[in-house]
PDB file of C-alpha atoms and ligand atoms in Angstrom:
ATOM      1  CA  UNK N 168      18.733  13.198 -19.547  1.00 54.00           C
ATOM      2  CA  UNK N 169      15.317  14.914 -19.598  1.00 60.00           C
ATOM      3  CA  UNK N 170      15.384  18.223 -17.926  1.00 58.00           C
ATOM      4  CA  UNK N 171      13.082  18.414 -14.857  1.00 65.00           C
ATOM      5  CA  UNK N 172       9.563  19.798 -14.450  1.00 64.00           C
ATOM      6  CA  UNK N 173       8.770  21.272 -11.148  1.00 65.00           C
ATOM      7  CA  UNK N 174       5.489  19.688  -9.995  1.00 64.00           C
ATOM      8  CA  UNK N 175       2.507  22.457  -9.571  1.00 59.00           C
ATOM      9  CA  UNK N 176       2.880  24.056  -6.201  1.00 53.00           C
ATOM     10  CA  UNK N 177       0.407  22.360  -3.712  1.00 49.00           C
ATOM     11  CA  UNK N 178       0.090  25.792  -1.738  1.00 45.00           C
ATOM     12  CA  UNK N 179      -1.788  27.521  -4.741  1.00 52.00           C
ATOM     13  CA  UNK N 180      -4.685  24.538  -4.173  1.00 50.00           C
ATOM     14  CA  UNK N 181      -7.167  24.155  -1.342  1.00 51.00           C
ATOM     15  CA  UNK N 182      -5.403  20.624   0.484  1.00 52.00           C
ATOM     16  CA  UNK N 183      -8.243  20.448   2.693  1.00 54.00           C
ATOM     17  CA  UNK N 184      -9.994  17.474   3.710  1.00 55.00           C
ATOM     18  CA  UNK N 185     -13.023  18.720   2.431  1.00 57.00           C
ATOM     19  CA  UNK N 186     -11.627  19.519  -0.531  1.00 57.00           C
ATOM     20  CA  UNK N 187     -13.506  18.435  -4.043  1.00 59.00           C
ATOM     21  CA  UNK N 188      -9.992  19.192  -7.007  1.00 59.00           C
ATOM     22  CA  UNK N 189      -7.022  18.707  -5.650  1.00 69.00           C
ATOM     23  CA  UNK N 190      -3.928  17.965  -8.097  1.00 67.00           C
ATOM     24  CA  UNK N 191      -4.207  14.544  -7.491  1.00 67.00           C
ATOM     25  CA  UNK N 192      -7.817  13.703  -8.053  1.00 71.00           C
ATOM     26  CA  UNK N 193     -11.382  15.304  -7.620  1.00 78.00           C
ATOM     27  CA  UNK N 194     -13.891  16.803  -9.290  1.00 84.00           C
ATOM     28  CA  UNK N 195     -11.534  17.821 -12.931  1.00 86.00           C
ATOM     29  CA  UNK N 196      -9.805  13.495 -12.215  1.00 89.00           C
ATOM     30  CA  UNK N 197     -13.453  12.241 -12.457  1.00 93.00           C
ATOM     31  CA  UNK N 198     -14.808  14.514 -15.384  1.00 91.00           C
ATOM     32  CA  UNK N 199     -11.239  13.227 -17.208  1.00 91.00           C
ATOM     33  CA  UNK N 200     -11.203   9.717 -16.592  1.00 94.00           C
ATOM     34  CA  UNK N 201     -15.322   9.611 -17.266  1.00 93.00           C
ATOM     35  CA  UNK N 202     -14.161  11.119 -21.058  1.00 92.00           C
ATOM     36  CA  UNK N 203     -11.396   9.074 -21.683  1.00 93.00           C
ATOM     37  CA  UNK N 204     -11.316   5.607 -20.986  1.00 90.00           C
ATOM     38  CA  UNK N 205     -12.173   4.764 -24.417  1.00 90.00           C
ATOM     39  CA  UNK N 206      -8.703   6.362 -25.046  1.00 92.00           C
ATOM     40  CA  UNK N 207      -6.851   4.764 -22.552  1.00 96.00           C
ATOM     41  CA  UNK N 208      -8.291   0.726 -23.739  1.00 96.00           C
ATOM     42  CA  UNK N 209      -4.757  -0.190 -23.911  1.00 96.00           C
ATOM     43  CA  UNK N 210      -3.376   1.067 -20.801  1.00 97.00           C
ATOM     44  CA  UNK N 211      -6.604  -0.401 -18.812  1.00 97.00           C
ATOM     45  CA  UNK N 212      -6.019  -3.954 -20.421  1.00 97.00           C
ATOM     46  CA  UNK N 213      -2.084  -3.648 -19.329  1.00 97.00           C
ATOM     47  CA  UNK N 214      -4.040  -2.999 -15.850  1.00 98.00           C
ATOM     48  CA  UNK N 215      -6.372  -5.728 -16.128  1.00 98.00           C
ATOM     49  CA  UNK N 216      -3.692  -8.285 -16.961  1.00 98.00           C
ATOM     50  CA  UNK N 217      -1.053  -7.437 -14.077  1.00 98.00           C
ATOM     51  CA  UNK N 218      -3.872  -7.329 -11.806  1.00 98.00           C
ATOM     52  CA  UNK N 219      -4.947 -10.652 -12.914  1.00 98.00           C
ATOM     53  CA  UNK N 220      -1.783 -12.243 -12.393  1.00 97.00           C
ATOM     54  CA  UNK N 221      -1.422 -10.487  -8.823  1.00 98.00           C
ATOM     55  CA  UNK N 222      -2.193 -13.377  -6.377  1.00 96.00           C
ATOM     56  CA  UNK N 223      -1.317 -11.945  -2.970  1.00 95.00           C
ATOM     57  CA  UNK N 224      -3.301 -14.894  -1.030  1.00 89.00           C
ATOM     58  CA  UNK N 225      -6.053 -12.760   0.713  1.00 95.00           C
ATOM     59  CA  UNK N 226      -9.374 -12.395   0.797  1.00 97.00           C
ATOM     60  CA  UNK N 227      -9.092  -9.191   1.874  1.00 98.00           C
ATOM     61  CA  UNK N 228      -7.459  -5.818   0.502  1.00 98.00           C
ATOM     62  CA  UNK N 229      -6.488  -2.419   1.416  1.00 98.00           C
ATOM     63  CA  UNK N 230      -6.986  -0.402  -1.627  1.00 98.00           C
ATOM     64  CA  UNK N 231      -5.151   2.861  -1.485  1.00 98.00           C
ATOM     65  CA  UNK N 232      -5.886   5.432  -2.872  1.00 96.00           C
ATOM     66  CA  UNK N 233      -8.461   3.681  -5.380  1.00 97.00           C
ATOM     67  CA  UNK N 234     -10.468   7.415  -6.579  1.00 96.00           C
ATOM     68  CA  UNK N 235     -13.214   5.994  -8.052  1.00 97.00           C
ATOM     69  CA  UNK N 236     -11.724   2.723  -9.487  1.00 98.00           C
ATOM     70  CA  UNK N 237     -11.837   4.440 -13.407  1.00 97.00           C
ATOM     71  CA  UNK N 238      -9.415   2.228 -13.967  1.00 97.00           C
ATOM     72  CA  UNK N 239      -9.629  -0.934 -12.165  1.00 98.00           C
ATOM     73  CA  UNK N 240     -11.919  -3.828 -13.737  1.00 98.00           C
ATOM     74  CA  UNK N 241     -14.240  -5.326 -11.391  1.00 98.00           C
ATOM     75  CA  UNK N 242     -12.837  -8.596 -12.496  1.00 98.00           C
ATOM     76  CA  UNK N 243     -10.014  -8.033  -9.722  1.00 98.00           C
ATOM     77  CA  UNK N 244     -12.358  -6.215  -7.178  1.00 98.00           C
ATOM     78  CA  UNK N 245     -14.819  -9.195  -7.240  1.00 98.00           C
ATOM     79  CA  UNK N 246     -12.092 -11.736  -6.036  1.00 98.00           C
ATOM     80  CA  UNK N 247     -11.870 -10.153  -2.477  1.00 98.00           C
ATOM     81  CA  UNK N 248     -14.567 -10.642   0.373  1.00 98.00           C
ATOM     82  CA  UNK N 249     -13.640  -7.397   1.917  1.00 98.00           C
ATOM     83  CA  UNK N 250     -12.515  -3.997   0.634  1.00 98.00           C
ATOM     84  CA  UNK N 251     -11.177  -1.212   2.547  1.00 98.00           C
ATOM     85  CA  UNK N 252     -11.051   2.128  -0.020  1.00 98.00           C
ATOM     86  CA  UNK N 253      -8.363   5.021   1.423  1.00 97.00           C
ATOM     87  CA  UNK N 254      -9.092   7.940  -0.128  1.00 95.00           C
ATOM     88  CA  UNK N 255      -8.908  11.567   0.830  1.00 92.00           C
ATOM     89  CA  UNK N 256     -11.351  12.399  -2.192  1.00 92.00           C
ATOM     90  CA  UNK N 257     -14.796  13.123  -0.975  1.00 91.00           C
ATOM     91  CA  UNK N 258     -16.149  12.167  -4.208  1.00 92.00           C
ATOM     92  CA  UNK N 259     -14.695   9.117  -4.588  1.00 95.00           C
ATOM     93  CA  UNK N 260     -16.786   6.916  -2.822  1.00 96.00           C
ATOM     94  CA  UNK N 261     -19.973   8.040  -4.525  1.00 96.00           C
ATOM     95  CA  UNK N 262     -18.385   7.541  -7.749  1.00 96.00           C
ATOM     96  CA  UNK N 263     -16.354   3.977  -6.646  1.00 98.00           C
ATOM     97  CA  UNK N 264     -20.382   2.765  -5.782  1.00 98.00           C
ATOM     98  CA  UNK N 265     -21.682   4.012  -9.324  1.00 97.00           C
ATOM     99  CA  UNK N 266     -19.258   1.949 -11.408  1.00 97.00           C
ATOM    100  CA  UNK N 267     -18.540  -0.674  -9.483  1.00 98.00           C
ATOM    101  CA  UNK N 268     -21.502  -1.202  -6.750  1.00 98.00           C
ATOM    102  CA  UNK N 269     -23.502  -3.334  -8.589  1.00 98.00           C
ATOM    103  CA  UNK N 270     -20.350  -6.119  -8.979  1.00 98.00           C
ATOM    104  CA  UNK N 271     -19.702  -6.115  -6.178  1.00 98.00           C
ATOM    105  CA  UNK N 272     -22.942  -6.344  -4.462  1.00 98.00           C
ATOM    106  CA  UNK N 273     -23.392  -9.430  -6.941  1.00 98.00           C
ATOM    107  CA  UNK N 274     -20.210 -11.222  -5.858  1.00 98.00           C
ATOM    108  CA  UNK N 275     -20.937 -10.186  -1.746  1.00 98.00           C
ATOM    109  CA  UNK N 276     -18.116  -8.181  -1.779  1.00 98.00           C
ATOM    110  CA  UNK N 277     -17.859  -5.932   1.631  1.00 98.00           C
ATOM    111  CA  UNK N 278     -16.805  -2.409   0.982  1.00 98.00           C
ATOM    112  CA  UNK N 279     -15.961  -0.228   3.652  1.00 98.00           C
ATOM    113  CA  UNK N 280     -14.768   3.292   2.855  1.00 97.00           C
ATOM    114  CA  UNK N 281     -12.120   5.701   4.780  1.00 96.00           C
ATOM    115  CA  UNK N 282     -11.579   9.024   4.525  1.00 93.00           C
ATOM    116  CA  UNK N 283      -8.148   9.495   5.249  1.00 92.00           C
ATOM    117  CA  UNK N 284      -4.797  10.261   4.050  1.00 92.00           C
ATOM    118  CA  UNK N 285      -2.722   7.478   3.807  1.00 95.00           C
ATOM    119  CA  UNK N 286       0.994   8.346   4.253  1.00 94.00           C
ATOM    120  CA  UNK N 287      -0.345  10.175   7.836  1.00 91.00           C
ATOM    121  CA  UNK N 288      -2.599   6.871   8.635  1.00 95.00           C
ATOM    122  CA  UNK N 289      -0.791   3.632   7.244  1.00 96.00           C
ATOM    123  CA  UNK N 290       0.665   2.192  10.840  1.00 96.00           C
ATOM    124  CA  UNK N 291      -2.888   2.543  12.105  1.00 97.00           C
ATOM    125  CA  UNK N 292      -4.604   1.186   9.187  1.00 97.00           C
ATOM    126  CA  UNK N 293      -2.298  -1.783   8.861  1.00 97.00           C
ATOM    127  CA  UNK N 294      -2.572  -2.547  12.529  1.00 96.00           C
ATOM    128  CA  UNK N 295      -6.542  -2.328  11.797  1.00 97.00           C
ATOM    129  CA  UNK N 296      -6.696  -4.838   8.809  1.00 97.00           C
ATOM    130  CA  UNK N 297      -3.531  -7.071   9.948  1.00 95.00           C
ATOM    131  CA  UNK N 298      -4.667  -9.558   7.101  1.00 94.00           C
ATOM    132  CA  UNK N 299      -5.250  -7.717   3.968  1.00 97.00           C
ATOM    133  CA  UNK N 300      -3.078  -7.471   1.017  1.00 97.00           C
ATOM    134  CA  UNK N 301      -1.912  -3.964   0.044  1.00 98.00           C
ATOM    135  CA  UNK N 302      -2.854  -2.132  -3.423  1.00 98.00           C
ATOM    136  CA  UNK N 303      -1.595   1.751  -3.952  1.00 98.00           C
ATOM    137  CA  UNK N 304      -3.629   1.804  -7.676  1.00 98.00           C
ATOM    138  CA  UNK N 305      -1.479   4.482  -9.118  1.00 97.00           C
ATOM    139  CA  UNK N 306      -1.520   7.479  -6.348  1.00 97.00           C
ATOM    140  CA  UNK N 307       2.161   7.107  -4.867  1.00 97.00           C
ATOM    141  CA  UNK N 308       3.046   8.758  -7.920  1.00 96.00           C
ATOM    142  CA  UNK N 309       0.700  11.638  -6.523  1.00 92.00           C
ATOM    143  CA  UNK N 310       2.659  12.148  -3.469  1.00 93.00           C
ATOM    144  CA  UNK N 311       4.681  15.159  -4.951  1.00 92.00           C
ATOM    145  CA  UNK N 312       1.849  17.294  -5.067  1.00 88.00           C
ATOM    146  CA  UNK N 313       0.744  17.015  -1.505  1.00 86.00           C
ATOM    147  CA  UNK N 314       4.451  17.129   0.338  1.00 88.00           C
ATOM    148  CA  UNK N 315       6.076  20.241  -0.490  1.00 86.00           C
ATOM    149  CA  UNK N 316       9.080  18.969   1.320  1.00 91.00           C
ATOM    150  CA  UNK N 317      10.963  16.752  -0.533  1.00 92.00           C
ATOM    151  CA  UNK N 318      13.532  15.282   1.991  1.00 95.00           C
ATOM    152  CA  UNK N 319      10.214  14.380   3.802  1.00 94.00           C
ATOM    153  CA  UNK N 320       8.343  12.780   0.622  1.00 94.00           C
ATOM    154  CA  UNK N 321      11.242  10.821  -0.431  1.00 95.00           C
ATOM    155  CA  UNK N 322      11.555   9.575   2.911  1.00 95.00           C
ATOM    156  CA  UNK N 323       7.862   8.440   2.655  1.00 96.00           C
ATOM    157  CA  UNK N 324       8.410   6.965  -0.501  1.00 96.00           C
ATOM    158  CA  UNK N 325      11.479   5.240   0.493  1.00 95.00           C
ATOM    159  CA  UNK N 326      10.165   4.065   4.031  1.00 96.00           C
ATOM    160  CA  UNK N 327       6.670   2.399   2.693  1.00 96.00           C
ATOM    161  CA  UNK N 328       8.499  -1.267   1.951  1.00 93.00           C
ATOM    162  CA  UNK N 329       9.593  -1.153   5.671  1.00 93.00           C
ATOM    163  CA  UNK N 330       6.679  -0.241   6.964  1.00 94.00           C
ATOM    164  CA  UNK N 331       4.907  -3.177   4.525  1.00 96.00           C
ATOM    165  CA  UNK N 332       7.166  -5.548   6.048  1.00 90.00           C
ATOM    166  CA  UNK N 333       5.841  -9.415   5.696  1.00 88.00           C
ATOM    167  CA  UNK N 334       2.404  -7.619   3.573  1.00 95.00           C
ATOM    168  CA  UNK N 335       2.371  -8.972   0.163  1.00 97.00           C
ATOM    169  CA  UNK N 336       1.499  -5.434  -1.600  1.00 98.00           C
ATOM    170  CA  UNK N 337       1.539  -4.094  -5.092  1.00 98.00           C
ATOM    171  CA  UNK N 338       1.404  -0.528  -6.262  1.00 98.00           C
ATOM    172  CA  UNK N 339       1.622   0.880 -10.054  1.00 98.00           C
ATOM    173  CA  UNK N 340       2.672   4.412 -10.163  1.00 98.00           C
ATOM    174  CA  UNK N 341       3.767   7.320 -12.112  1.00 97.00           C
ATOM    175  CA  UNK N 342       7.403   7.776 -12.987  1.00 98.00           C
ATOM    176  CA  UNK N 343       7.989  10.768 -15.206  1.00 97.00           C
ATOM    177  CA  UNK N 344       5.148  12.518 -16.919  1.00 95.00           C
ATOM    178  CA  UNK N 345       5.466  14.662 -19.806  1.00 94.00           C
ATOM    179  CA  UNK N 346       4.577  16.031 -22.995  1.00 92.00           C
ATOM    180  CA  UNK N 347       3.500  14.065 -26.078  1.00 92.00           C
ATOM    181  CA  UNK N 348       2.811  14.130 -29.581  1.00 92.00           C
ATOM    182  CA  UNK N 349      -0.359  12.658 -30.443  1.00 92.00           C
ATOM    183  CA  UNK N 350       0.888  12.147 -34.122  1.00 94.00           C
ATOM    184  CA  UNK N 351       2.997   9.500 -33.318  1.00 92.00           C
ATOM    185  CA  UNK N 352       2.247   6.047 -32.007  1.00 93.00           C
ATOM    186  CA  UNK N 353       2.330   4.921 -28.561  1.00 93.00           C
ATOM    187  CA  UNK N 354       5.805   3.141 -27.524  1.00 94.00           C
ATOM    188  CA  UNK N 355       5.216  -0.224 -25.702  1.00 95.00           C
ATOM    189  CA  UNK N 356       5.149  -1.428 -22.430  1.00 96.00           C
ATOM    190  CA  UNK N 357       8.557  -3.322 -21.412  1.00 97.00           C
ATOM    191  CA  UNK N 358       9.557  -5.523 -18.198  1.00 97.00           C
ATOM    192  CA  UNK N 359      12.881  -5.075 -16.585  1.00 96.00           C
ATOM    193  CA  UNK N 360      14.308  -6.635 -13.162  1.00 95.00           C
ATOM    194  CA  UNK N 361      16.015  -3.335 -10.697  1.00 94.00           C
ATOM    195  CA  UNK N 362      15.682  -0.380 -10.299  1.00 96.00           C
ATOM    196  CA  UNK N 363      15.822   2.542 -12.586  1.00 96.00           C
ATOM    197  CA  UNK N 364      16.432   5.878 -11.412  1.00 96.00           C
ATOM    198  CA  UNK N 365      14.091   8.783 -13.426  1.00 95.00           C
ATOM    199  CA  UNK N 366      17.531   9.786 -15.687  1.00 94.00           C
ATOM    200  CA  UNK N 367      17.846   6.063 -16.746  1.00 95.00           C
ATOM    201  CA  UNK N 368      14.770   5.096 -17.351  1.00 96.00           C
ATOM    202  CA  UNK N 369      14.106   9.039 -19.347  1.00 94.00           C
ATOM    203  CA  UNK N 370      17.478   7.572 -21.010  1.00 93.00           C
ATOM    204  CA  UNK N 371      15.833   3.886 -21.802  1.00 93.00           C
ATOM    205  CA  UNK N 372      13.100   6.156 -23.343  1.00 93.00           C
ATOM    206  CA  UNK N 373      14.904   8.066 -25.566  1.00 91.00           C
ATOM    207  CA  UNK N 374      13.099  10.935 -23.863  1.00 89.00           C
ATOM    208  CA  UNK N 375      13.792  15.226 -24.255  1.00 85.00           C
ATOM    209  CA  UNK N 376      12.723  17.829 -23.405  1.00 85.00           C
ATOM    210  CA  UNK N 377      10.996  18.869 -20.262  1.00 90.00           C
ATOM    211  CA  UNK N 378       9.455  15.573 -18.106  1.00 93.00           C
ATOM    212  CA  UNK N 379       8.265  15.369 -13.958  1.00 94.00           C
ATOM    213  CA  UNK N 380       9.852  13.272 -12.131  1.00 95.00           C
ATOM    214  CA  UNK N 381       6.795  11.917  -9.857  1.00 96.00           C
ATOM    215  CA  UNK N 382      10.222  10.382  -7.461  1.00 96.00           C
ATOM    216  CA  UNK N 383       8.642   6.934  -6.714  1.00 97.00           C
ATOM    217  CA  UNK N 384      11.539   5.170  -7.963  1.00 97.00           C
ATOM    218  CA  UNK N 385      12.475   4.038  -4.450  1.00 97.00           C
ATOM    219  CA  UNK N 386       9.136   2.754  -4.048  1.00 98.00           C
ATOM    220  CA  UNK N 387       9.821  -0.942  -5.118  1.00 97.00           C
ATOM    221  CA  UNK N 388      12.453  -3.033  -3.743  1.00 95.00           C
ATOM    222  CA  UNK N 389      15.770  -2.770  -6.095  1.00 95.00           C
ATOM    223  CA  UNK N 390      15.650  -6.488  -7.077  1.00 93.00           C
ATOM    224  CA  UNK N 391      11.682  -6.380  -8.202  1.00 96.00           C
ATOM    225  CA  UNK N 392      10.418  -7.629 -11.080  1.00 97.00           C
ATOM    226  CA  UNK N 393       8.362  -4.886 -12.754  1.00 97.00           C
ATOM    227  CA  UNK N 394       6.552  -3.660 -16.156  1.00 98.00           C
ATOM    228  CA  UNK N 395       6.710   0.039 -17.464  1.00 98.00           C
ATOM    229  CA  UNK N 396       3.368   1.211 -19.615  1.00 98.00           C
ATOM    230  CA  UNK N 397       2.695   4.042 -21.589  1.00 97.00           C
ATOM    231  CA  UNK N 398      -1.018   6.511 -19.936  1.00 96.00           C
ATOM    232  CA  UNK N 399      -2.151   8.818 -22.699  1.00 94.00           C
ATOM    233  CA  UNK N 400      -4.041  10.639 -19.788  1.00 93.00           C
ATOM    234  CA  UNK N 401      -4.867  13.508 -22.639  1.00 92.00           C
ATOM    235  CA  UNK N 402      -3.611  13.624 -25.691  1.00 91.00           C
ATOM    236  CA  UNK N 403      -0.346  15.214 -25.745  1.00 92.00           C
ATOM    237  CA  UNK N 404       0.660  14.504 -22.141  1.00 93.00           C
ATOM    238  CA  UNK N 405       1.705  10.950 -21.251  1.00 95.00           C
ATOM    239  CA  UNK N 406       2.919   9.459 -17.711  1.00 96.00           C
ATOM    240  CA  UNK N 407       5.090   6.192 -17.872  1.00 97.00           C
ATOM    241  CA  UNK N 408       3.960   4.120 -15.092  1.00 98.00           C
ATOM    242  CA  UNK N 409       5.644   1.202 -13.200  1.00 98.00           C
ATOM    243  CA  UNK N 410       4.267  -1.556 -11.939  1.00 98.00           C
ATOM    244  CA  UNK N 411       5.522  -4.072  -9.082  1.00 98.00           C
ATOM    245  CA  UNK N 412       4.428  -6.852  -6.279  1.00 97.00           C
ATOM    246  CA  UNK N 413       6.479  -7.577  -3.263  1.00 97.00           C
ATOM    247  CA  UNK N 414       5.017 -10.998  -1.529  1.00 94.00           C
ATOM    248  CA  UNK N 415       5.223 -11.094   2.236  1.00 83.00           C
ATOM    249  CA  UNK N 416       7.665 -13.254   3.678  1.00 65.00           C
ATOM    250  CA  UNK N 417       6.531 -14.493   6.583  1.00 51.00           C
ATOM    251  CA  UNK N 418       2.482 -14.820   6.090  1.00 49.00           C
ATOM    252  CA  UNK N 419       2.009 -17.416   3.755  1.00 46.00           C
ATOM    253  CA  UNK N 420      -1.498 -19.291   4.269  1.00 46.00           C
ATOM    254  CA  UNK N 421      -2.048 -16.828   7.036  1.00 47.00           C
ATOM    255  CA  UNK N 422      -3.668 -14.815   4.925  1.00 46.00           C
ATOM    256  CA  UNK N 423      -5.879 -17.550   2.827  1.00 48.00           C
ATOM    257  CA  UNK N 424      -9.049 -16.726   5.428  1.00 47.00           C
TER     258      UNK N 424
HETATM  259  C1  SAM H 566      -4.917   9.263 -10.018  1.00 80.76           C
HETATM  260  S1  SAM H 566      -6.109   8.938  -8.793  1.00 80.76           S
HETATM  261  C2  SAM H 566      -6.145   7.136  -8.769  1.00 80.76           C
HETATM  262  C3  SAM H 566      -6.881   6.598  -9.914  1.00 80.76           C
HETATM  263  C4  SAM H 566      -7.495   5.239  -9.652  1.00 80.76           C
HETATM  264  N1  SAM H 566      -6.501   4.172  -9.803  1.00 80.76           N
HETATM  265  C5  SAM H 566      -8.677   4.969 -10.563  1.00 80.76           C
HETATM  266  O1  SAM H 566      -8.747   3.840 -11.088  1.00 80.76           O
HETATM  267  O2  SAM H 566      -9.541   5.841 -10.718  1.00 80.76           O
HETATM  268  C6  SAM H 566      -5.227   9.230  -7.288  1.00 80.76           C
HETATM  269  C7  SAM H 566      -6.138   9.151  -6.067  1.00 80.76           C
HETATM  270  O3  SAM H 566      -5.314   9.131  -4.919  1.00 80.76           O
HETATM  271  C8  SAM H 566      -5.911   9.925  -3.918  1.00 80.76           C
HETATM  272  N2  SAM H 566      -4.831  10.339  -3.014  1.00 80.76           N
HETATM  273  C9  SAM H 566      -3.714  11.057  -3.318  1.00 80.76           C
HETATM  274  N3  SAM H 566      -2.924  11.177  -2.242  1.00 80.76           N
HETATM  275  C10 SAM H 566      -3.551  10.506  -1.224  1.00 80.76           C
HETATM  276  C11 SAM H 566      -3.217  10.285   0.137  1.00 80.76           C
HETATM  277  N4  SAM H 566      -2.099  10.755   0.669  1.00 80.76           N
HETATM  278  N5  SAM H 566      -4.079   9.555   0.884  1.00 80.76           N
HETATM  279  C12 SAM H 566      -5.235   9.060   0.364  1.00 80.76           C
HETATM  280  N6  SAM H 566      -5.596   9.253  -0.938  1.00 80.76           N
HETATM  281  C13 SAM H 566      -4.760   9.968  -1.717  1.00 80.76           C
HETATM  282  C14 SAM H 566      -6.563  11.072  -4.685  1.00 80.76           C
HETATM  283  O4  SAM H 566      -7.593  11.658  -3.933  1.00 80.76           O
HETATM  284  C15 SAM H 566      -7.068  10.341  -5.919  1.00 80.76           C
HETATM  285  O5  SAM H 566      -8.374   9.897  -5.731  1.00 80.76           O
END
C-alpha cells in the first residue's frame, strides 16, 4: 500500500469567502489550467466522452463546483436550458463567461451563478432547483483541504448520495494524487463495477511511495459502474480520478421539462 500524504493544512491559507487562491482553486488553478490544457488533451477527451454519454433527463443542471469550466467542453454545457454554477471562487464566474459565454449565449443557455459553498448549502439549493440534474466536475475530491476535521468530511462525503436521493447526479473526482515521472508513459484509464478503497485501488496501480488520499471513495454508491483516468495536472504530479452516475429512482420523465 502507498504510504499516506497529509493534505496541506487549510489553516495556513486565507478560507475566506472573498478569497482569490485557495488550495482548491483560484487565482494559481486558473493560471495552471490556462497553461496546460494542451497537456491534459487526453484526460479532457476521457471528460468529453463520459460526459457525452451522461443522459440524466433534464434540461436543467446544478453544476458544482464548475471553477471556470477549464475542463468541461461546451458540447455538454450547450445541451441544458438552464445552468446553476456553485462556486466559492470569486474568479470563477468571470473566467466560466470568457471560455464558455459565447456557446452558450448561441445555444440560449441560462446561466445563473452562486457564490456559495456547497457542502454548507446543498439542502437549500436542491430544494431551490427541485428539477435539475446534479454535476460535482471534479471538486469533491477538494473537500480535504477545506474540512480539517475528518470524521466531519467523511461524513460529508459519505452522506451526499442520501441527501441526492431520487436526483440523477454524476461527479468525477480525485482519488489519490501523487508524484510522477514524466519519463514514462501515462497508464490507461480502466472501468470497474464497486467500490475500491484508496489501498486497493493504490494496489490495482501498482503504486509506491508517498500518494494523498483525497477520501472520496464513499462518494459513489458501492455497486456503481465507474471509469478511473490518469490527470497529468503538472508534469510529475498526477491525480487518478473516478468517475460515476447514479440515476434517480423515482423522477423519470419528471425531469424531461
Ligand atoms: C479543481 S477545480 C474544478 C475544475 C473544473 N472542473 C474545471 O473544469 O475548471 C475545484 C473548484 O471547486 C471549488 N470548490 C471547492 N470546494 C467547494 C465548495 N465546498 N463549495 C463550492 N465550490 C467549491 C473551487 O473553488 C474550485 O473552483
Amino acid at each position: 500500500m502507498a504510504k499516506q500524504l497529509e493534505p496541506e493544512d487549510p489553516r495556513t491559507w486565507d478560507m475566506s469567502e472573498d478569497a482569490i487562491m485557495t488550495p482548491s482553486g483560484g487565482l494559481l488553478w486558473h493560471w495552471r489550467a490556462f497553461r496546460r490544457r494542451k497537456q491534459w488533451r487526453d484526460f479532457l477527451a476521457s471528460i468529453e466522452l463520459w460526459l457525452s454519454e451522461w443522459q440524466p433527463q433534464s434540461n436543467h443542471l446544478l453544476l458544482m463546483g464548475p471553477s471556470a469550466g477549464w475542463c468541461l467542453p461546451d458540447s455538454f454545457l450547450i445541451r441544458f436550458k438552464t445552468i446553476i454554477a456553485v462556486d466559492i471562487d470569486p474568479l470563477a464566474h468571470f473566467f466560466f463567461r470568457r471560455l464558455h459565454g459565447s456557446a452558450l449565449n448561441q445555444s440560449g443557455t441560462k446561466l445563473v451563478w452562486r457564490r456559495t459553498n456547497l457542502f454548507r448549502d446543498l439542502e437549500s439549493l436542491l430544494r431551490e432547483y427541485p428539477d435539475h440534474a446534479v454535476l460535482f466536475p471534479n471538486v469533491l475530491g477538494q473537500h480535504i483541504f477545506h474540512e480539517p476535521d475528518e470524521t466531519r468530511l467523511r461524513q460529508d462525503i459519505k452522506t451526499l448520495g442520501e441527501r441526492l436521493k431520487n436526483r440523477n447526479w454524476a461527479s468525477f473526482h480525485d482519488r489519490l494524487s501523487g508524484d510522477w515521472n514524466p519519463a514514462l508513459p501515462m497508464p490507461a484509464s480502466f472501468e470497474a463495477i464497486g467500490t475500491l478503497t484508496a489501498a486497493d485501488l493504490a494496489e490495482k496501480l501498482g503504486l509506491s511511495g508517498e500518494w494523498l488520499d483525497h477520501m472520496t471513495d464513499a462518494v459513489l454508491p458501492p455497486d456503481t459502474e465507474r471509469m478511473f483516468a490518469p490527470w497529468p495536472i503538472i508534469p510529475d504530479w498526477i491525480h487518478w480520478v473516478e468517475f460515476g452516475s447514479v440515476a434517480g429512482i423515482e423522477r423519470g420523465k419528471r425531469d424531461e421539462r
